[in-house]
PDB file of C-alpha atoms in Angstrom:
ATOM      1  CA  GLU A   1       0.000   0.000   0.000  1.00 87.00           C
ATOM      2  CA  ALA A   2       1.331   3.417  -0.997  1.00 85.00           C
ATOM      3  CA  GLN A   3       1.814   5.506   2.079  1.00 94.00           C
ATOM      4  CA  VAL A   4       3.642   8.276   3.865  1.00 97.00           C
ATOM      5  CA  THR A   5       4.321   7.501   7.510  1.00 97.00           C
ATOM      6  CA  GLN A   6       5.004  10.140  10.118  1.00 97.00           C
ATOM      7  CA  ASN A   7       6.024   9.614  13.718  1.00 97.00           C
ATOM      8  CA  PRO A   8       5.056  10.514  16.306  1.00 97.00           C
ATOM      9  CA  ARG A   9       1.399  11.419  15.739  1.00 97.00           C
ATOM     10  CA  TYR A  10       1.241  13.527  18.880  1.00 97.00           C
ATOM     11  CA  LEU A  11       4.019  15.220  20.802  1.00 97.00           C
ATOM     12  CA  ILE A  12       4.121  17.593  23.737  1.00 97.00           C
ATOM     13  CA  THR A  13       7.508  19.059  24.527  1.00 96.00           C
ATOM     14  CA  VAL A  14       9.101  21.921  26.392  1.00 97.00           C
ATOM     15  CA  THR A  15      10.728  24.993  24.930  1.00 97.00           C
ATOM     16  CA  GLY A  16      14.303  24.378  23.828  1.00 97.00           C
ATOM     17  CA  LYS A  17      14.283  20.589  23.869  1.00 97.00           C
ATOM     18  CA  LYS A  18      15.436  19.290  20.495  1.00 97.00           C
ATOM     19  CA  LEU A  19      13.067  16.977  18.692  1.00 97.00           C
ATOM     20  CA  THR A  20      12.801  15.114  15.418  1.00 98.00           C
ATOM     21  CA  VAL A  21       9.675  14.150  13.509  1.00 98.00           C
ATOM     22  CA  THR A  22      10.307  11.293  11.132  1.00 98.00           C
ATOM     23  CA  CYS A  23       8.776  10.832   7.698  1.00 98.00           C
ATOM     24  CA  SER A  24       9.078   7.845   5.420  1.00 98.00           C
ATOM     25  CA  GLN A  25       7.498   7.041   2.044  1.00 97.00           C
ATOM     26  CA  ASN A  26       7.360   3.757   0.147  1.00 96.00           C
ATOM     27  CA  MET A  27       6.594   5.056  -3.352  1.00 95.00           C
ATOM     28  CA  ASN A  28      10.136   5.833  -4.493  1.00 94.00           C
ATOM     29  CA  HIS A  29       9.143   9.481  -4.862  1.00 94.00           C
ATOM     30  CA  GLU A  30      11.880  11.998  -5.507  1.00 92.00           C
ATOM     31  CA  TYR A  31      10.080  15.022  -4.113  1.00 93.00           C
ATOM     32  CA  MET A  32       9.295  15.325  -0.412  1.00 95.00           C
ATOM     33  CA  SER A  33       8.189  18.279   1.646  1.00 95.00           C
ATOM     34  CA  TRP A  34       7.054  19.417   5.066  1.00 97.00           C
ATOM     35  CA  TYR A  35       4.058  21.630   5.753  1.00 97.00           C
ATOM     36  CA  ARG A  36       2.542  23.136   8.831  1.00 97.00           C
ATOM     37  CA  GLN A  37      -1.171  23.782   9.146  1.00 96.00           C
ATOM     38  CA  ASP A  38      -2.405  26.647  11.266  1.00 94.00           C
ATOM     39  CA  PRO A  39      -5.959  27.995  11.631  1.00 90.00           C
ATOM     40  CA  GLY A  40      -6.793  30.577   8.993  1.00 88.00           C
ATOM     41  CA  LEU A  41      -3.494  30.046   7.193  1.00 91.00           C
ATOM     42  CA  GLY A  42      -3.919  26.665   5.552  1.00 90.00           C
ATOM     43  CA  LEU A  43      -0.865  24.602   4.719  1.00 94.00           C
ATOM     44  CA  ARG A  44       2.439  26.414   4.472  1.00 95.00           C
ATOM     45  CA  GLN A  45       5.568  24.756   3.173  1.00 94.00           C
ATOM     46  CA  ILE A  46       8.520  24.596   5.571  1.00 96.00           C
ATOM     47  CA  TYR A  47      11.183  22.756   3.576  1.00 95.00           C
ATOM     48  CA  TYR A  48      11.295  20.574   0.533  1.00 93.00           C
ATOM     49  CA  SER A  49      13.676  18.127  -1.094  1.00 94.00           C
ATOM     50  CA  MET A  50      13.909  17.339  -4.776  1.00 90.00           C
ATOM     51  CA  ASN A  51      16.150  14.332  -4.262  1.00 91.00           C
ATOM     52  CA  VAL A  52      18.747  12.804  -1.969  1.00 93.00           C
ATOM     53  CA  GLU A  53      21.052  15.460  -0.493  1.00 92.00           C
ATOM     54  CA  VAL A  54      19.049  18.232  -2.205  1.00 92.00           C
ATOM     55  CA  THR A  55      16.955  20.357   0.144  1.00 94.00           C
ATOM     56  CA  ASP A  56      15.681  23.911   0.062  1.00 92.00           C
ATOM     57  CA  LYS A  57      13.646  26.349   2.100  1.00 93.00           C
ATOM     58  CA  GLY A  58       9.938  26.770   1.696  1.00 91.00           C
ATOM     59  CA  ASP A  59       7.874  29.707   2.893  1.00 90.00           C
ATOM     60  CA  VAL A  60       8.372  29.303   6.649  1.00 95.00           C
ATOM     61  CA  PRO A  61      11.746  27.619   7.298  1.00 97.00           C
ATOM     62  CA  GLU A  62      12.838  29.559  10.389  1.00 97.00           C
ATOM     63  CA  GLY A  63      13.494  27.299  13.371  1.00 97.00           C
ATOM     64  CA  TYR A  64      13.504  24.081  11.340  1.00 98.00           C
ATOM     65  CA  LYS A  65      16.081  21.818   9.748  1.00 98.00           C
ATOM     66  CA  VAL A  66      15.751  18.848   7.442  1.00 98.00           C
ATOM     67  CA  SER A  67      17.969  16.201   5.919  1.00 96.00           C
ATOM     68  CA  ARG A  68      17.586  13.790   3.012  1.00 97.00           C
ATOM     69  CA  LYS A  69      20.209  11.084   3.290  1.00 97.00           C
ATOM     70  CA  GLU A  70      18.006   8.399   1.808  1.00 96.00           C
ATOM     71  CA  LYS A  71      15.284   8.705  -0.791  1.00 96.00           C
ATOM     72  CA  ARG A  72      12.548   7.326   1.428  1.00 97.00           C
ATOM     73  CA  ASN A  73      13.210   9.391   4.572  1.00 98.00           C
ATOM     74  CA  PHE A  74      12.854  13.102   5.223  1.00 98.00           C
ATOM     75  CA  PRO A  75      13.032  13.966   8.929  1.00 98.00           C
ATOM     76  CA  LEU A  76      12.068  17.375  10.300  1.00 98.00           C
ATOM     77  CA  ILE A  77      14.297  18.664  13.092  1.00 98.00           C
ATOM     78  CA  LEU A  78      13.455  21.378  15.589  1.00 98.00           C
ATOM     79  CA  GLU A  79      16.754  22.231  17.282  1.00 96.00           C
ATOM     80  CA  SER A  80      15.226  24.538  19.885  1.00 97.00           C
ATOM     81  CA  PRO A  81      11.437  24.440  19.729  1.00 97.00           C
ATOM     82  CA  SER A  82       9.437  27.475  20.732  1.00 97.00           C
ATOM     83  CA  PRO A  83       5.713  27.878  21.498  1.00 97.00           C
ATOM     84  CA  ASN A  84       5.076  29.494  18.099  1.00 97.00           C
ATOM     85  CA  GLN A  85       5.997  26.159  16.519  1.00 98.00           C
ATOM     86  CA  THR A  86       2.948  24.577  18.095  1.00 98.00           C
ATOM     87  CA  SER A  87       1.122  23.369  15.024  1.00 98.00           C
ATOM     88  CA  LEU A  88      -0.075  20.424  12.954  1.00 97.00           C
ATOM     89  CA  TYR A  89       2.685  19.142  10.693  1.00 98.00           C
ATOM     90  CA  PHE A  90       2.360  17.153   7.499  1.00 98.00           C
ATOM     91  CA  CYS A  91       4.950  15.395   5.423  1.00 97.00           C
ATOM     92  CA  ALA A  92       4.195  14.850   1.746  1.00 96.00           C
ATOM     93  CA  SER A  93       5.797  13.074  -1.179  1.00 95.00           C
ATOM     94  CA  SER A  94       5.245  13.140  -4.929  1.00 92.00           C
ATOM     95  CA  LEU A  95       6.907  12.340  -8.228  1.00 88.00           C
ATOM     96  CA  GLY A  96       7.707  15.983  -8.801  1.00 82.00           C
ATOM     97  CA  THR A  97       5.593  18.852 -10.030  1.00 80.00           C
ATOM     98  CA  PRO A  98       1.866  18.563  -9.289  1.00 80.00           C
ATOM     99  CA  LYS A  99       1.222  17.970 -12.997  1.00 79.00           C
ATOM    100  CA  LEU A 100       3.208  14.731 -12.810  1.00 78.00           C
ATOM    101  CA  GLY A 101       1.042  13.346 -10.077  1.00 82.00           C
ATOM    102  CA  GLU A 102      -0.676  14.013  -6.830  1.00 88.00           C
ATOM    103  CA  ALA A 103       1.083  14.588  -3.541  1.00 92.00           C
ATOM    104  CA  PHE A 104       0.560  11.973  -0.840  1.00 95.00           C
ATOM    105  CA  PHE A 105       0.400  13.222   2.712  1.00 97.00           C
ATOM    106  CA  GLY A 106       1.163  11.571   5.999  1.00 97.00           C
ATOM    107  CA  GLN A 107      -1.430  11.488   8.763  1.00 97.00           C
ATOM    108  CA  GLY A 108       0.062  14.465  10.532  1.00 97.00           C
ATOM    109  CA  THR A 109       1.953  15.195  13.734  1.00 98.00           C
ATOM    110  CA  ARG A 110       0.323  17.446  16.270  1.00 97.00           C
ATOM    111  CA  LEU A 111       3.080  19.239  18.141  1.00 98.00           C
ATOM    112  CA  THR A 112       2.591  21.292  21.280  1.00 98.00           C
ATOM    113  CA  VAL A 113       5.499  23.288  22.672  1.00 98.00           C
ATOM    114  CA  VAL A 114       5.003  24.587  26.215  1.00 96.00           C
TER     115      VAL A 114
ATOM    116  CA  ASP B   1       1.028  37.121   1.509  1.00 71.00           C
ATOM    117  CA  GLN B   2      -1.683  34.595   0.767  1.00 82.00           C
ATOM    118  CA  GLN B   3      -1.616  33.941  -2.933  1.00 92.00           C
ATOM    119  CA  VAL B   4      -4.494  31.483  -2.699  1.00 95.00           C
ATOM    120  CA  LYS B   5      -7.584  32.522  -0.803  1.00 96.00           C
ATOM    121  CA  GLN B   6     -10.629  30.624   0.332  1.00 96.00           C
ATOM    122  CA  ASN B   7     -12.836  33.289   1.811  1.00 92.00           C
ATOM    123  CA  SER B   8     -15.499  31.009   3.240  1.00 95.00           C
ATOM    124  CA  PRO B   9     -14.230  29.196   6.344  1.00 95.00           C
ATOM    125  CA  SER B  10     -17.309  27.005   6.425  1.00 97.00           C
ATOM    126  CA  LEU B  11     -20.244  25.859   4.329  1.00 98.00           C
ATOM    127  CA  SER B  12     -23.280  23.841   5.288  1.00 98.00           C
ATOM    128  CA  VAL B  13     -25.561  22.147   2.755  1.00 98.00           C
ATOM    129  CA  GLN B  14     -28.341  19.597   2.780  1.00 98.00           C
ATOM    130  CA  GLU B  15     -27.722  16.088   1.549  1.00 98.00           C
ATOM    131  CA  GLY B  16     -28.554  15.769  -2.140  1.00 97.00           C
ATOM    132  CA  ARG B  17     -28.022  19.451  -2.849  1.00 98.00           C
ATOM    133  CA  ILE B  18     -25.097  21.072  -4.623  1.00 98.00           C
ATOM    134  CA  SER B  19     -22.026  22.222  -2.686  1.00 98.00           C
ATOM    135  CA  ILE B  20     -20.000  25.033  -4.224  1.00 98.00           C
ATOM    136  CA  LEU B  21     -16.598  25.827  -2.763  1.00 98.00           C
ATOM    137  CA  ASN B  22     -14.756  28.872  -4.019  1.00 98.00           C
ATOM    138  CA  CYS B  23     -11.114  29.799  -4.360  1.00 98.00           C
ATOM    139  CA  ASP B  24      -9.344  32.923  -5.610  1.00 98.00           C
ATOM    140  CA  TYR B  25      -5.698  33.381  -6.486  1.00 97.00           C
ATOM    141  CA  THR B  26      -3.499  36.371  -7.133  1.00 96.00           C
ATOM    142  CA  ASN B  27      -0.409  34.982  -8.864  1.00 92.00           C
ATOM    143  CA  SER B  28      -0.856  34.946 -12.649  1.00 92.00           C
ATOM    144  CA  MET B  29       2.026  32.440 -12.915  1.00 91.00           C
ATOM    145  CA  PHE B  30      -0.147  29.693 -11.445  1.00 93.00           C
ATOM    146  CA  ASP B  31      -1.150  27.280 -14.171  1.00 91.00           C
ATOM    147  CA  TYR B  32      -2.243  24.158 -12.326  1.00 94.00           C
ATOM    148  CA  PHE B  33      -4.858  23.961  -9.627  1.00 95.00           C
ATOM    149  CA  LEU B  34      -5.837  21.207  -7.252  1.00 96.00           C
ATOM    150  CA  TRP B  35      -8.350  20.415  -4.565  1.00 97.00           C
ATOM    151  CA  TYR B  36      -7.487  18.300  -1.562  1.00 97.00           C
ATOM    152  CA  LYS B  37      -9.915  16.925   0.977  1.00 97.00           C
ATOM    153  CA  LYS B  38      -9.048  16.427   4.620  1.00 97.00           C
ATOM    154  CA  TYR B  39     -10.876  14.402   7.242  1.00 96.00           C
ATOM    155  CA  PRO B  40     -10.133  14.877  10.957  1.00 93.00           C
ATOM    156  CA  ALA B  41      -6.992  13.087  12.170  1.00 91.00           C
ATOM    157  CA  GLU B  42      -5.951  12.296   8.603  1.00 95.00           C
ATOM    158  CA  GLY B  43      -3.674  13.909   6.062  1.00 96.00           C
ATOM    159  CA  PRO B  44      -5.063  15.714   3.012  1.00 96.00           C
ATOM    160  CA  THR B  45      -5.924  13.510   0.055  1.00 96.00           C
ATOM    161  CA  PHE B  46      -6.035  14.550  -3.576  1.00 96.00           C
ATOM    162  CA  LEU B  47      -9.489  15.086  -5.023  1.00 97.00           C
ATOM    163  CA  ILE B  48      -9.348  16.700  -8.442  1.00 96.00           C
ATOM    164  CA  SER B  49      -7.165  19.032 -10.486  1.00 95.00           C
ATOM    165  CA  ILE B  50      -7.344  21.300 -13.500  1.00 95.00           C
ATOM    166  CA  SER B  51      -4.796  22.741 -15.873  1.00 93.00           C
ATOM    167  CA  SER B  52      -4.996  26.358 -16.947  1.00 93.00           C
ATOM    168  CA  ILE B  53      -5.578  25.275 -20.533  1.00 93.00           C
ATOM    169  CA  LYS B  54      -8.986  23.985 -19.490  1.00 95.00           C
ATOM    170  CA  ASP B  55     -11.975  25.680 -17.912  1.00 95.00           C
ATOM    171  CA  LYS B  56     -13.650  22.582 -16.556  1.00 97.00           C
ATOM    172  CA  ASN B  57     -12.711  19.147 -15.289  1.00 97.00           C
ATOM    173  CA  GLU B  58     -15.163  16.557 -14.099  1.00 97.00           C
ATOM    174  CA  ASP B  59     -14.743  13.405 -12.060  1.00 96.00           C
ATOM    175  CA  GLY B  60     -17.949  11.736 -10.991  1.00 97.00           C
ATOM    176  CA  ARG B  61     -19.802  13.987  -8.583  1.00 98.00           C
ATOM    177  CA  PHE B  62     -16.937  16.486  -8.505  1.00 98.00           C
ATOM    178  CA  THR B  63     -16.413  19.247 -11.054  1.00 98.00           C
ATOM    179  CA  VAL B  64     -13.839  22.009 -10.924  1.00 98.00           C
ATOM    180  CA  PHE B  65     -14.359  25.199 -12.906  1.00 98.00           C
ATOM    181  CA  LEU B  66     -11.583  27.642 -13.705  1.00 98.00           C
ATOM    182  CA  ASN B  67     -12.054  31.276 -14.699  1.00 97.00           C
ATOM    183  CA  LYS B  68      -8.563  32.542 -15.514  1.00 96.00           C
ATOM    184  CA  SER B  69      -9.577  36.100 -16.267  1.00 96.00           C
ATOM    185  CA  ALA B  70     -11.143  36.378 -12.831  1.00 97.00           C
ATOM    186  CA  LYS B  71      -8.412  34.264 -11.178  1.00 97.00           C
ATOM    187  CA  HIS B  72     -11.136  32.179  -9.640  1.00 98.00           C
ATOM    188  CA  LEU B  73     -11.905  28.503  -9.385  1.00 97.00           C
ATOM    189  CA  SER B  74     -14.717  26.591  -7.806  1.00 98.00           C
ATOM    190  CA  LEU B  75     -15.429  23.026  -6.822  1.00 98.00           C
ATOM    191  CA  HIS B  76     -18.947  21.708  -7.335  1.00 98.00           C
ATOM    192  CA  ILE B  77     -20.141  18.568  -5.588  1.00 98.00           C
ATOM    193  CA  VAL B  78     -23.405  17.169  -6.907  1.00 98.00           C
ATOM    194  CA  PRO B  79     -25.192  15.560  -5.186  1.00 98.00           C
ATOM    195  CA  SER B  80     -23.613  16.217  -1.816  1.00 98.00           C
ATOM    196  CA  GLN B  81     -23.408  13.309   0.609  1.00 98.00           C
ATOM    197  CA  PRO B  82     -22.759  13.246   4.375  1.00 97.00           C
ATOM    198  CA  GLY B  83     -19.444  11.486   3.677  1.00 97.00           C
ATOM    199  CA  ASP B  84     -18.313  14.610   1.832  1.00 98.00           C
ATOM    200  CA  SER B  85     -18.165  16.469   5.147  1.00 98.00           C
ATOM    201  CA  ALA B  86     -14.509  17.481   5.438  1.00 98.00           C
ATOM    202  CA  VAL B  87     -12.156  20.419   5.049  1.00 97.00           C
ATOM    203  CA  TYR B  88     -11.406  21.237   1.419  1.00 98.00           C
ATOM    204  CA  PHE B  89      -8.154  22.923   0.462  1.00 97.00           C
ATOM    205  CA  CYS B  90      -7.579  24.698  -2.799  1.00 97.00           C
ATOM    206  CA  ALA B  91      -3.973  24.639  -4.053  1.00 95.00           C
ATOM    207  CA  ALA B  92      -2.102  26.158  -6.977  1.00 94.00           C
ATOM    208  CA  SER B  93       1.266  25.663  -8.604  1.00 92.00           C
ATOM    209  CA  ALA B  94       3.367  27.323 -11.276  1.00 87.00           C
ATOM    210  CA  ASP B  95       4.842  25.371 -14.170  1.00 70.00           C
ATOM    211  CA  PHE B  96       8.474  25.578 -13.166  1.00 68.00           C
ATOM    212  CA  ARG B  97       7.985  24.838  -9.483  1.00 70.00           C
ATOM    213  CA  ASN B  98       7.315  21.654  -7.554  1.00 71.00           C
ATOM    214  CA  ASP B  99       5.617  23.314  -4.615  1.00 80.00           C
ATOM    215  CA  MET B 100       1.988  24.188  -4.137  1.00 88.00           C
ATOM    216  CA  ARG B 101       0.368  27.170  -2.454  1.00 92.00           C
ATOM    217  CA  PHE B 102      -2.632  26.307  -0.349  1.00 94.00           C
ATOM    218  CA  GLY B 103      -5.667  28.253   0.717  1.00 95.00           C
ATOM    219  CA  ALA B 104      -6.861  28.307   4.307  1.00 95.00           C
ATOM    220  CA  GLY B 105      -9.495  25.672   3.677  1.00 96.00           C
ATOM    221  CA  THR B 106     -13.296  25.506   3.776  1.00 97.00           C
ATOM    222  CA  ARG B 107     -15.056  23.183   6.189  1.00 97.00           C
ATOM    223  CA  LEU B 108     -17.997  21.560   4.419  1.00 98.00           C
ATOM    224  CA  THR B 109     -20.793  20.016   6.442  1.00 98.00           C
ATOM    225  CA  VAL B 110     -23.405  17.985   4.606  1.00 98.00           C
ATOM    226  CA  LYS B 111     -26.496  17.442   6.729  1.00 97.00           C
ATOM    227  CA  PRO B 112     -28.599  14.291   6.300  1.00 93.00           C
TER     228      PRO B 112
END
């Protein structure tokens, strides 16, 4: 079954404590990205990767890091989380541009930073 | 700067009736538009898309209309069913980019 798997689904952490949200896809997709969803703002792209070792900033990259060492995995790293990073996070993967095929999203990670 | 806008946060319709969800965009470079549906506790799933060379695309009960001159698209669901109750996101992309810009979403409630 084609899927994007994120872990954990829920996370409560304290300000400044480093955390990693994992993302893995089994579709051999080259393009992966991270979004955050906030009320009234929809989905905003944090970082994206066009292939292994190729990553770039999206619209809201501040406070986040990513890495793409393997094609299937694209972890999101918060080195020093702050309360304004409390949000619902989604990982997505696709073949490439939307015209090539739809993006598949993970189930989401709800992060609360206190 | 929200380049894709969904001005109606919510919409409620009766089962069997038509649901019309609207979306406006500002960037004239956008040439591909998509709708994603999201249920609670799940990730968004692709619903339907349309290229800027078309003004209509239909898939079963779902039809997307594009008016390029007005920079406006709409999603029609006919007939609406209770299982269609979800948040619908409009998204747009430009030809040379992989990323999509999303609207804020519209929560559709279909009442039995």
